[in-house]
XYZ file of C-alpha atoms in Angstrom:
529
model
C 165.072 130.713 94.147
C 168.879 131.044 93.963
C 170.154 134.633 94.289
C 172.972 136.798 93.007
C 174.001 140.293 93.131
C 176.569 142.617 91.080
C 179.675 142.832 93.115
C 183.072 144.523 92.759
C 185.849 142.266 91.369
C 188.586 141.134 93.621
C 192.043 141.597 92.091
C 195.257 139.994 93.534
C 193.323 138.623 96.520
C 191.923 141.954 97.821
C 188.741 143.889 97.137
C 189.409 146.562 94.493
C 187.267 149.333 96.414
C 188.171 148.344 99.986
C 186.042 145.669 101.855
C 183.459 144.089 99.699
C 180.002 143.647 101.061
C 177.884 140.636 99.826
C 174.158 140.149 99.862
C 174.324 137.694 102.752
C 174.870 138.170 106.413
C 176.631 134.708 107.000
C 180.114 134.508 108.533
C 181.699 131.632 106.452
C 185.030 130.593 104.961
C 183.930 129.993 101.348
C 186.136 127.902 99.054
C 185.905 126.798 95.337
C 187.560 123.316 94.633
C 187.413 123.074 91.116
C 189.417 120.089 89.685
C 192.139 120.573 92.189
C 192.411 124.256 92.130
C 191.343 125.946 95.630
C 190.487 129.511 96.201
C 188.994 130.881 99.458
C 187.160 134.034 100.739
C 186.686 134.955 104.471
C 183.459 136.365 104.923
C 182.340 137.992 108.230
C 178.642 139.142 108.365
C 178.607 139.648 104.518
C 181.832 141.417 104.289
C 184.821 139.915 102.602
C 187.788 140.244 104.867
C 190.347 138.357 102.987
C 191.131 136.078 100.054
C 193.620 133.531 99.157
C 194.526 131.243 96.063
C 196.324 128.046 96.896
C 199.468 127.912 94.636
C 199.368 124.075 94.355
C 196.744 121.676 92.875
C 194.914 119.696 95.544
C 193.879 116.579 94.008
C 193.313 114.444 97.234
C 190.756 115.099 99.866
C 193.139 113.720 102.402
C 195.274 116.666 102.363
C 192.472 119.269 102.580
C 193.136 120.163 106.339
C 196.503 121.739 105.591
C 194.928 123.738 102.948
C 192.097 124.758 105.245
C 194.707 125.850 107.880
C 196.623 127.897 105.259
C 193.393 129.443 104.032
C 192.532 130.414 107.751
C 196.031 131.999 108.206
C 196.194 133.974 104.782
C 192.526 135.374 105.171
C 192.426 135.861 108.880
C 189.134 133.851 109.283
C 187.766 133.924 112.848
C 184.680 131.699 112.380
C 184.153 127.979 112.026
C 181.721 127.347 109.152
C 182.945 126.245 105.703
C 181.398 126.024 102.419
C 182.617 124.581 99.133
C 181.650 125.137 95.595
C 182.714 121.670 93.951
C 183.727 120.719 90.487
C 185.499 117.172 90.459
C 186.105 114.390 87.949
C 184.044 112.017 90.120
C 181.158 114.362 90.411
C 178.374 113.395 87.916
C 174.695 114.376 87.232
C 171.750 111.893 86.381
C 168.334 112.924 85.198
C 165.594 110.912 86.976
C 161.791 110.718 86.375
C 160.008 109.847 89.624
C 157.011 107.582 89.880
C 153.565 109.502 89.181
C 152.909 111.647 92.340
C 150.546 114.356 92.401
C 153.120 117.296 91.859
C 150.658 119.964 93.517
C 150.584 117.760 96.681
C 154.123 117.273 96.548
C 155.204 120.909 95.923
C 152.754 122.030 98.633
C 154.395 119.708 101.155
C 157.906 120.930 100.056
C 156.916 124.684 100.330
C 155.731 124.081 103.866
C 159.055 122.425 104.790
C 160.934 125.047 103.089
C 159.122 127.867 104.696
C 159.592 126.210 108.151
C 163.170 125.344 107.730
C 163.997 128.634 106.152
C 163.045 130.006 109.686
C 165.179 127.307 111.487
C 168.212 127.568 109.112
C 168.458 123.952 108.202
C 168.086 122.178 104.850
C 164.732 121.089 103.620
C 163.493 117.532 104.114
C 161.348 115.813 101.763
C 159.087 112.913 101.545
C 160.538 109.598 103.006
C 158.996 107.560 100.041
C 160.812 109.953 97.578
C 164.053 109.595 99.426
C 164.117 105.899 99.421
C 163.351 105.983 95.525
C 166.351 108.247 94.963
C 168.641 106.148 97.111
C 167.647 102.959 95.098
C 168.280 104.950 91.713
C 171.491 106.352 93.111
C 172.983 103.071 93.838
C 172.240 101.560 90.336
C 173.436 104.703 88.455
C 176.670 105.622 90.388
C 179.910 105.169 88.039
C 182.171 104.583 90.892
C 182.902 102.067 93.734
C 181.605 102.543 97.274
C 178.759 104.324 98.741
C 177.334 107.508 96.938
C 176.488 110.640 98.424
C 173.817 112.523 96.494
C 171.631 115.643 96.528
C 168.933 116.568 93.970
C 167.197 119.610 92.325
C 163.607 119.654 90.781
C 163.480 119.993 87.183
C 160.567 121.058 84.781
C 158.114 117.994 84.807
C 158.835 115.399 82.113
C 155.445 114.622 80.487
C 153.436 112.990 83.357
C 156.070 112.578 85.844
C 158.175 114.644 88.033
C 161.766 115.355 86.900
C 164.833 115.242 89.328
C 168.452 116.102 88.532
C 170.448 114.096 90.980
C 174.040 114.907 91.834
C 176.340 111.865 92.603
C 179.608 111.970 94.467
C 181.590 109.350 96.376
C 180.671 109.204 100.105
C 184.256 108.561 100.965
C 185.601 111.744 99.591
C 182.823 113.703 101.237
C 183.673 112.119 104.757
C 187.275 112.803 104.155
C 186.451 116.527 103.615
C 184.289 116.710 106.652
C 187.008 114.815 108.743
C 189.581 117.188 107.614
C 187.586 120.257 108.430
C 186.931 118.884 111.959
C 190.679 118.320 112.357
C 191.400 121.749 111.458
C 188.572 123.001 113.962
C 186.336 123.959 111.378
C 182.749 122.944 110.527
C 181.773 121.919 106.989
C 178.241 123.205 106.205
C 177.703 122.984 102.600
C 179.213 121.323 99.582
C 177.364 122.643 96.568
C 177.898 121.522 92.932
C 179.406 124.333 90.766
C 176.334 124.087 88.190
C 173.929 125.049 91.091
C 176.218 128.317 91.533
C 176.240 128.852 87.731
C 172.320 128.588 87.752
C 171.993 131.510 89.943
C 172.995 133.859 86.906
C 169.517 132.933 85.205
C 167.578 135.799 87.039
C 170.281 138.421 85.648
C 169.792 137.344 81.946
C 167.608 139.930 79.954
C 165.265 137.093 78.871
C 161.345 136.197 79.574
C 160.087 134.055 82.259
C 159.460 131.161 79.774
C 162.339 131.382 77.521
C 164.876 128.951 77.670
C 168.651 129.788 78.245
C 171.831 127.704 78.093
C 174.508 129.068 80.484
C 177.985 127.875 79.856
C 180.827 128.738 82.439
C 184.338 128.234 82.198
C 185.937 127.127 85.498
C 189.367 127.326 84.349
C 189.905 123.395 84.154
C 186.311 122.129 82.843
C 183.060 123.573 81.714
C 179.665 123.843 83.447
C 176.331 123.827 81.380
C 173.044 124.727 82.829
C 169.735 124.925 80.776
C 166.993 126.787 82.619
C 164.055 128.752 82.267
C 163.998 132.436 82.851
C 161.918 132.063 85.951
C 164.648 129.638 87.360
C 163.023 126.139 86.791
C 165.806 123.843 85.601
C 165.922 121.636 82.642
C 169.454 120.147 82.821
C 172.879 120.661 84.096
C 176.048 118.859 83.377
C 179.969 119.002 83.502
C 182.017 118.885 80.311
C 185.739 117.938 80.424
C 188.026 120.455 78.515
C 188.567 124.225 78.462
C 187.766 126.587 75.624
C 191.336 127.592 74.539
C 192.093 123.933 73.905
C 188.884 121.964 73.544
C 186.357 124.676 71.802
C 185.369 122.229 68.877
C 184.477 119.427 71.268
C 182.611 121.767 73.463
C 180.606 123.016 70.973
C 179.538 119.588 69.753
C 178.553 118.921 73.400
C 176.406 122.062 73.449
C 174.712 121.095 70.401
C 173.953 117.709 71.675
C 172.693 119.220 75.047
C 170.312 121.516 73.181
C 168.873 118.523 71.131
C 168.252 116.564 74.231
C 166.331 119.399 75.755
C 164.318 119.522 72.689
C 163.688 115.894 72.573
C 163.008 115.316 76.181
C 161.186 118.572 77.185
C 159.718 119.519 73.733
C 161.291 123.039 74.087
C 164.060 124.839 72.111
C 167.061 126.793 73.556
C 166.453 130.370 72.738
C 169.936 131.751 73.697
C 173.423 130.772 74.886
C 175.236 132.762 77.385
C 178.983 132.340 77.921
C 180.570 132.960 81.119
C 184.279 133.090 81.928
C 187.579 135.028 80.878
C 187.791 135.953 77.213
C 184.698 134.222 76.457
C 183.656 136.968 74.033
C 186.308 135.284 71.518
C 183.978 132.336 71.122
C 180.495 133.889 70.715
C 180.554 134.187 67.086
C 181.802 130.453 66.593
C 179.273 129.020 68.979
C 176.392 130.947 67.379
C 177.542 129.814 63.946
C 177.934 126.117 64.533
C 174.929 125.943 66.956
C 172.578 128.139 65.152
C 171.398 129.593 68.455
C 172.031 133.143 69.418
C 174.986 133.519 71.571
C 176.304 136.209 73.680
C 178.517 136.864 76.799
C 176.852 136.598 80.297
C 176.134 140.103 81.733
C 177.650 138.927 85.170
C 181.196 140.026 85.421
C 183.765 137.387 85.935
C 186.886 137.127 88.294
C 188.985 134.314 89.537
C 186.910 134.419 92.996
C 183.608 134.380 91.534
C 182.784 130.836 92.464
C 183.409 131.159 96.138
C 181.922 134.469 96.395
C 178.682 133.369 94.740
C 178.120 130.211 96.876
C 177.843 132.600 99.888
C 174.702 134.225 98.164
C 172.825 131.211 97.816
C 169.919 130.407 100.281
C 171.127 127.384 102.399
C 167.600 125.852 102.580
C 167.206 126.107 98.915
C 170.380 124.847 97.322
C 171.450 121.370 96.639
C 173.757 120.279 99.440
C 175.746 117.213 99.820
C 175.953 117.777 103.490
C 173.179 115.634 105.158
C 170.995 116.798 107.949
C 172.910 114.399 110.146
C 176.421 115.742 109.230
C 175.106 119.192 109.471
C 173.975 118.961 112.956
C 176.711 116.566 114.219
C 178.601 119.748 115.788
C 175.729 120.921 117.382
C 174.930 117.517 118.831
C 178.462 117.062 119.938
C 178.236 120.510 121.697
C 174.985 119.451 123.299
C 176.573 116.234 124.476
C 179.312 118.086 125.947
C 177.035 120.393 127.873
C 175.024 117.476 129.030
C 178.111 115.808 130.294
C 179.229 119.013 131.884
C 175.882 119.336 133.624
C 176.012 115.656 134.710
C 179.373 116.116 136.156
C 178.132 119.246 137.990
C 175.325 117.382 139.414
C 177.714 114.616 140.542
C 180.056 117.173 142.143
C 177.139 119.104 143.829
C 175.624 115.695 145.278
C 178.982 114.922 146.797
C 179.240 118.274 148.193
C 175.844 117.974 149.466
C 176.562 114.694 151.147
C 179.629 116.013 152.733
C 177.772 118.926 154.183
C 174.915 116.787 155.551
C 177.448 114.584 157.200
C 179.233 117.498 158.986
C 175.810 118.963 159.991
C 174.813 115.507 161.419
C 177.695 115.688 163.451
C 177.110 119.071 164.703
C 173.626 118.095 165.728
C 174.862 115.128 167.639
C 177.282 117.135 169.445
C 174.513 119.608 170.506
C 172.069 116.825 171.300
C 173.225 116.204 174.777
C 172.834 119.794 175.549
C 169.305 119.935 174.181
C 168.344 116.881 176.273
C 169.764 118.660 179.379
C 167.413 121.587 178.723
C 164.404 119.295 178.112
C 163.476 118.698 181.558
C 163.437 122.420 182.358
C 161.645 123.179 179.193
C 158.779 120.559 180.207
C 158.575 122.244 183.762
C 158.175 125.589 182.110
C 155.699 124.151 179.756
C 153.431 122.840 182.570
C 153.481 126.183 184.326
C 152.700 128.082 181.144
C 149.801 125.692 180.518
C 148.334 126.359 183.772
C 148.548 129.982 183.297
C 147.028 129.774 179.879
C 144.026 127.757 181.346
C 143.682 130.499 183.914
C 143.670 133.137 181.341
C 141.316 131.078 179.114
C 138.613 131.016 182.042
C 139.103 134.732 182.550
C 138.751 135.385 178.870
C 135.616 133.197 178.539
C 133.933 135.127 181.418
C 134.848 138.423 179.797
C 133.433 137.280 176.504
C 130.023 136.125 178.232
C 129.715 139.435 179.919
C 130.376 141.343 176.653
C 127.792 139.160 174.868
C 125.171 139.669 177.358
C 125.501 143.437 177.534
C 122.870 145.175 175.567
C 123.679 148.118 173.412
C 122.711 151.707 174.631
C 119.963 151.941 172.250
C 117.699 153.900 174.878
C 120.311 156.426 175.245
C 120.737 156.882 171.622
C 116.972 157.247 171.093
C 116.747 159.636 173.857
C 119.431 161.940 172.089
C 117.805 161.753 168.877
C 114.272 162.391 170.049
C 115.581 165.688 171.460
C 116.076 166.880 167.811
C 112.991 165.135 166.357
C 110.357 166.281 168.743
C 108.559 169.421 167.146
C 108.909 172.658 169.216
C 105.114 172.870 170.069
C 105.000 169.361 171.586
C 105.981 168.540 175.223
C 106.604 164.769 175.809
C 105.088 163.683 179.204
C 106.265 159.984 179.100
C 108.638 157.602 177.266
C 109.236 154.056 177.485
C 111.880 151.996 175.712
C 112.142 148.229 176.459
C 113.559 145.246 174.561
C 111.309 142.492 173.494
C 113.239 139.454 171.870
C 115.256 140.990 169.076
C 113.314 144.236 168.920
C 113.058 147.584 170.927
C 109.436 148.732 171.693
C 108.696 152.242 172.436
C 105.859 154.224 174.064
C 105.431 158.130 173.645
C 102.669 160.259 175.107
C 102.716 164.118 175.266
C 100.776 167.437 175.261
C 101.055 170.790 173.560
C 103.615 173.126 174.820
C 101.966 175.507 177.519
C 101.211 178.855 175.895
C 98.882 181.995 176.385
C 96.745 180.967 173.359
C 94.248 178.128 173.438
C 95.749 174.895 171.976
C 94.365 173.833 168.698
C 93.565 170.080 168.091
C 94.386 170.527 164.359
C 97.864 172.116 165.197
C 98.814 169.226 167.596
C 97.563 166.560 165.005
C 99.984 168.171 162.455
C 102.871 168.211 164.912
C 102.189 164.608 165.791
C 102.297 163.637 162.227
C 105.476 165.433 161.709
C 107.114 163.580 164.773
C 105.676 160.333 163.471
C 107.231 160.885 160.181
C 110.721 162.084 161.533
C 110.899 158.900 163.735
C 109.905 156.567 160.637
C 112.465 158.036 158.321
C 115.291 158.713 160.924
C 118.115 156.338 161.844
C 115.865 154.147 163.929
C 113.218 153.481 161.463
C 110.230 153.297 164.024
C 107.450 151.279 162.709
C 104.258 152.427 164.602
C 101.902 149.851 165.795
C 98.283 149.761 164.163
C 95.917 151.684 166.446
C 98.367 154.117 167.728
C 97.936 156.577 164.824
C 94.619 158.122 166.282
C 94.514 161.666 166.458
C 94.877 163.585 169.865
C 92.005 163.279 172.297
C 90.194 166.152 174.164
C 89.476 165.274 177.893
C 87.239 167.576 180.012
C 87.439 167.905 183.705
C 84.586 165.546 184.427
C 84.993 162.836 181.960
C 82.126 160.670 183.351
C 79.262 160.214 180.941
C 75.999 161.996 181.561
C 72.481 160.735 181.423
C 70.164 161.717 178.512
C 67.713 163.700 180.623
C 70.636 165.919 182.129
C 71.800 166.474 178.744
C 68.415 167.511 177.442
C 68.039 169.854 180.472
C 71.154 171.834 179.881
C 70.143 172.626 176.166
C 67.934 175.484 177.518
C 70.769 176.891 179.724
C 72.607 179.977 178.747
C 76.178 179.058 177.581
C 78.615 180.483 180.044
C 82.372 180.311 180.457
C 83.374 176.785 179.438
C 85.981 174.782 181.310
C 89.261 174.230 179.769
C 89.816 171.003 177.954
C 93.096 168.993 177.844
C 94.804 167.778 174.561
C 97.371 164.752 174.539
C 98.487 161.927 172.233
C 99.942 158.634 172.565
C 102.286 156.527 170.288
C 103.475 153.047 170.272
C 106.013 151.599 167.804
C 108.999 149.303 167.081
C 112.323 150.152 166.368
C 113.575 148.079 163.059
């Protein structure tokens, strides 16, 4: 929706309270060209820095370049963008009804385009079929010779069709304006009909969303008329020849006809007329008496620089603009072309410099080639000697590797060291064998109880042996004992030969005397895992 904010008036080309700040952040030279009268404001990031009014009437676009240079000199403008609020005798409006298109689908498409292009900062595109239809209608509706430039606004739907308000302007004049801006070193970014600027006042009127208001704006040399709903939807806009001090009666008749047309075409009545311009309070009673419509002065304050100031506050992607997408991006494309040309030139220069450097390098290489060839024979000789030494070293290295690979790890020594801590104190080892079988180490242990004054006990020895087995099995060597080696300690007498049965029976009647001491011993076999 078009925007406007209350602003301080500019008097005699200067802000009344110092620098005036607008609602936009743009930097632009904003002009109004209204039936030959030119006024300019220099805006830098939303702050008005200077203003100027052309003392002469500019009727022809061919001399617009000189006017732009004067505007830049008097306002101190430092940017390049230029926007124009336009009211011209050859500017006209036509109301069109487009072919039946689903409005919901069309508006959804336009909303997506607008959201995307608002972000990109370029005017919105629309459906190609609709553009071709408007182009055909424009060529048949234009009232001047030559090609027509056009822009459009959507209106309230007319019965079952979509309404369009098309603004027509000679392409030749528009191209001349763009060329004059380019000659002055500026960039023409927007040419907006004055009625679209006036429509932005609708949101400041004290009316409901669905009420219909007629805005009448005095431009100084003509009169702009806009009929719109309170929510900003447009019914009609047009330009009327004449000004109120001289042509009030004819203008009132045109306002009556406009209200009747809106009633017949859209089926709604105008609820109020709002007059905007200098001394418009002098005409409110007469307009209300002759039209029968409540009439009052617009709440938006008027000053001579209202039109160039207000066009800065319009959203670029939402306003009708005679500057096409191609024209709007032509300076950017020219800049890209310059950058690409400069890049191509830089590449060519780089290639030439690289070629020269390579040629110089080749010459240096040729100069040193003879010296390299002279050293080649000596290098080959050194290479042969080095290869011979390398072969001898490789043979020695292989020999060392074979010796290292055949050397067994000192597992027996490690096991002996651990065994000194693992054997219980009441056991005395009598023999130890550790030998390698394939990938495993096999051990054999045998021992007896420690000599002491007390007689050795088989139970005590058995417990000590079990403790030894447990320590070896859970220790760092993880000894797995062979089945059959877990038998308890054996008692061996001095005479281990078996006795016959008769001798054994004969000894039963003998008195038991002092027994011969018996020997206790154990044997273990296992594998280190």
